[in-house]
Amino acid sequence: GLIRRQLRSKYNFSVDGEVISSIGTGLCVLIGIKRDDGVADMKYIIRKILNTKIFEDDKGKKWNASVKDKKYEILCISQFTLYYVLKGNKLSFHRAMPAQESETFYMNFITELREQYVPELIKDGKFGAKMEVSIQNSGPVTLEIVSQKTSDSNVENEETSD
C-alpha cells in the first residue's frame, strides 16, 4: 500500500457528491491487494502502518513518531490500480486480487486495523466505488509499504530497527 502523511489538512472523499469520510492530521493509506496476499501480509502491512516513524515527535525531532504514537487518524482507501502491469501502453490489472475476494480481504483488513488501534480513528470509504478524493499533503511524504515476501521490499534488517 501507499502511506501519505498529512498535517493540518484534510482528506475528503465523496461518492456521488456525498462526503463519505474525512480526517484531519494523520495518514491516508491507499491499499492495493495482490492476487496471492494472505493474512500474514495483512498483519505485516498493518504493523508497518501503525508503527513507521513518519511524524515529528513532541520535541520536534523529524521521523521519530508513528501515527500510533501521536494518536492520529487513518483513512483507508482501496486501490486495485496499485497492482498494474503495462502491456505496451495498455494497463493490465491481473496481479490484483479479483473484486469479490479483495472486498472480503479489505473488510478484514479494516477490522484487524481497528482491533490493533483505536477504532474511532480508522476511517474508510465505500469499496469499489468511483470516488472523488481531495488530498492536501504536507511534505509531501509518500511511502510504499510492500509485504515481506515481495522481492522489491524496501525494508532492511527489521530485527535491529525501531
Short mmCIF file of C-alpha atoms in Angstrom, two decimals:
data_model
loop_
_atom_site.label_atom_id
_atom_site.label_comp_id
_atom_site.label_asym_id
_atom_site.label_seq_id
_atom_site.Cartn_x
_atom_site.Cartn_y
_atom_site.Cartn_z
CA GLY A 1 0.00 0.00 0.00
CA LEU A 2 0.91 3.65 -0.16
CA ILE A 3 1.00 5.75 3.00
CA ARG A 4 0.69 9.53 2.76
CA ARG A 5 1.41 11.82 5.69
CA GLN A 6 -0.83 14.81 6.17
CA LEU A 7 -0.52 17.67 8.61
CA ARG A 8 -3.12 20.34 9.33
CA SER A 9 -5.17 19.41 6.32
CA LYS A 10 -7.98 17.12 5.33
CA TYR A 11 -8.62 14.20 3.07
CA ASN A 12 -12.20 14.12 1.94
CA PHE A 13 -13.61 11.62 -0.36
CA SER A 14 -17.04 11.54 -1.78
CA VAL A 15 -19.23 9.22 -3.76
CA ASP A 16 -21.93 10.87 -5.88
CA GLY A 17 -21.20 14.22 -4.20
CA GLU A 18 -21.70 12.89 -0.66
CA VAL A 19 -18.66 13.10 1.66
CA ILE A 20 -18.10 9.54 2.88
CA SER A 21 -15.03 10.04 5.09
CA SER A 22 -12.61 12.74 6.08
CA ILE A 23 -9.76 13.06 8.54
CA GLY A 24 -7.53 15.78 9.91
CA THR A 25 -3.91 15.08 10.81
CA GLY A 26 -2.88 11.51 10.13
CA LEU A 27 -2.35 9.07 7.31
CA CYS A 28 -4.15 8.33 4.09
CA VAL A 29 -3.46 4.72 3.18
CA LEU A 30 -4.11 3.53 -0.37
CA ILE A 31 -4.49 -0.24 -0.07
CA GLY A 32 -3.69 -2.47 -3.01
CA ILE A 33 -4.37 -6.19 -2.66
CA LYS A 34 -2.41 -8.68 -4.74
CA ARG A 35 -3.87 -11.92 -6.01
CA ASP A 36 -1.78 -14.01 -3.57
CA ASP A 37 -1.96 -11.80 -0.46
CA GLY A 38 -2.85 -13.56 2.76
CA VAL A 39 -3.32 -12.94 6.47
CA ALA A 40 0.44 -12.73 7.14
CA ASP A 41 0.75 -9.96 4.51
CA MET A 42 -2.19 -8.12 6.06
CA LYS A 43 -0.73 -8.24 9.56
CA TYR A 44 2.69 -7.12 8.32
CA ILE A 45 1.27 -4.11 6.45
CA ILE A 46 -0.90 -3.12 9.43
CA ARG A 47 2.11 -3.28 11.73
CA LYS A 48 4.04 -1.00 9.36
CA ILE A 49 1.14 1.47 9.02
CA LEU A 50 0.81 1.80 12.78
CA ASN A 51 4.50 1.84 13.74
CA THR A 52 6.50 3.52 10.95
CA LYS A 53 8.12 6.71 12.27
CA ILE A 54 6.75 9.21 9.76
CA PHE A 55 5.95 12.21 12.03
CA GLU A 56 7.89 14.61 14.24
CA ASP A 57 7.92 13.72 17.91
CA ASP A 58 6.79 16.13 20.64
CA LYS A 59 10.29 17.65 20.76
CA GLY A 60 10.26 18.42 17.03
CA LYS A 61 12.62 15.61 16.02
CA LYS A 62 11.73 14.53 12.48
CA TRP A 63 10.95 10.92 11.58
CA ASN A 64 10.63 9.94 15.24
CA ALA A 65 6.92 9.28 15.90
CA SER A 66 4.34 6.94 14.39
CA VAL A 67 0.64 7.52 13.79
CA LYS A 68 0.08 5.30 16.83
CA ASP A 69 2.47 7.37 18.99
CA LYS A 70 0.63 10.57 18.01
CA LYS A 71 -2.87 9.03 18.19
CA TYR A 72 -3.69 10.43 14.75
CA GLU A 73 -6.40 9.31 12.34
CA ILE A 74 -6.03 6.88 9.43
CA LEU A 75 -8.12 7.00 6.27
CA CYS A 76 -8.05 3.78 4.21
CA ILE A 77 -8.96 3.69 0.52
CA SER A 78 -8.99 0.51 -1.57
CA GLN A 79 -6.84 0.97 -4.69
CA PHE A 80 -6.60 -2.01 -7.04
CA THR A 81 -4.69 0.10 -9.60
CA LEU A 82 -1.54 -0.14 -7.44
CA TYR A 83 -1.01 -3.60 -8.94
CA TYR A 84 -0.98 -2.67 -12.59
CA VAL A 85 1.26 -4.01 -15.33
CA LEU A 86 1.92 -2.08 -18.53
CA LYS A 87 1.48 -4.08 -21.71
CA GLY A 88 2.82 -1.55 -24.17
CA ASN A 89 0.67 1.47 -23.34
CA LYS A 90 -2.27 -0.55 -22.04
CA LEU A 91 -2.89 -1.24 -18.37
CA SER A 92 -3.49 -4.75 -17.06
CA PHE A 93 -4.58 -5.48 -13.51
CA HIS A 94 -4.14 -9.27 -13.49
CA ARG A 95 -1.82 -9.05 -10.45
CA ALA A 96 -4.63 -7.54 -8.33
CA MET A 97 -6.97 -9.82 -6.40
CA PRO A 98 -10.40 -10.17 -8.08
CA ALA A 99 -13.04 -7.72 -6.79
CA GLN A 100 -15.22 -10.11 -4.78
CA GLU A 101 -12.26 -11.70 -2.96
CA SER A 102 -10.50 -8.39 -2.44
CA GLU A 103 -13.60 -6.79 -0.90
CA THR A 104 -13.65 -9.50 1.78
CA PHE A 105 -9.89 -9.13 2.28
CA TYR A 106 -10.20 -5.33 2.51
CA MET A 107 -13.02 -5.51 5.08
CA ASN A 108 -10.96 -7.99 7.13
CA PHE A 109 -8.01 -5.58 6.85
CA ILE A 110 -10.12 -2.70 8.23
CA THR A 111 -11.44 -4.91 11.06
CA GLU A 112 -7.91 -6.02 12.00
CA LEU A 113 -6.59 -2.44 11.85
CA ARG A 114 -9.39 -1.28 14.17
CA GLU A 115 -8.63 -4.14 16.58
CA GLN A 116 -4.96 -3.15 16.75
CA TYR A 117 -5.55 0.61 17.08
CA VAL A 118 -8.32 2.96 18.21
CA PRO A 119 -11.43 2.02 16.17
CA GLU A 120 -12.79 5.58 16.08
CA LEU A 121 -9.56 6.81 14.48
CA ILE A 122 -9.87 4.44 11.49
CA LYS A 123 -11.98 5.75 8.61
CA ASP A 124 -12.69 4.09 5.30
CA GLY A 125 -14.78 4.63 2.25
CA LYS A 126 -17.00 2.61 0.02
CA PHE A 127 -15.23 -0.37 -1.53
CA GLY A 128 -15.17 -0.35 -5.32
CA ALA A 129 -16.98 2.97 -5.69
CA LYS A 130 -15.87 5.64 -8.11
CA MET A 131 -14.71 8.42 -5.81
CA GLU A 132 -13.58 11.98 -5.81
CA VAL A 133 -10.65 12.27 -3.42
CA SER A 134 -9.43 15.67 -2.24
CA ILE A 135 -5.90 15.41 -0.91
CA GLN A 136 -3.65 18.03 0.65
CA ASN A 137 -0.24 16.74 1.67
CA SER A 138 2.40 18.30 3.85
CA GLY A 139 5.92 17.47 2.80
CA PRO A 140 4.87 15.71 0.68
CA VAL A 141 5.69 12.38 2.27
CA THR A 142 4.56 9.21 0.50
CA LEU A 143 5.85 5.73 1.37
CA GLU A 144 5.28 2.44 -0.40
CA ILE A 145 4.91 -0.46 2.02
CA VAL A 146 5.00 -3.92 0.45
CA SER A 147 4.75 -7.32 2.07
CA GLN A 148 7.94 -9.08 3.12
CA LYS A 149 7.52 -11.82 0.55
CA THR A 150 7.81 -9.28 -2.27
CA SER A 151 11.22 -9.24 -3.93
CA ASP A 152 11.19 -5.43 -4.19
CA SER A 153 10.54 -4.97 -0.47
CA ASN A 154 12.06 -1.75 0.84
CA VAL A 155 12.62 -2.99 4.41
CA GLU A 156 16.12 -3.71 5.70
CA ASN A 157 17.01 -5.96 8.64
CA GLU A 158 13.86 -5.41 10.65
CA GLU A 159 15.17 -7.09 13.78
CA THR A 160 17.58 -4.24 14.57
CA SER A 161 15.38 -1.24 13.76
CA ASP A 162 12.86 0.56 15.98
#
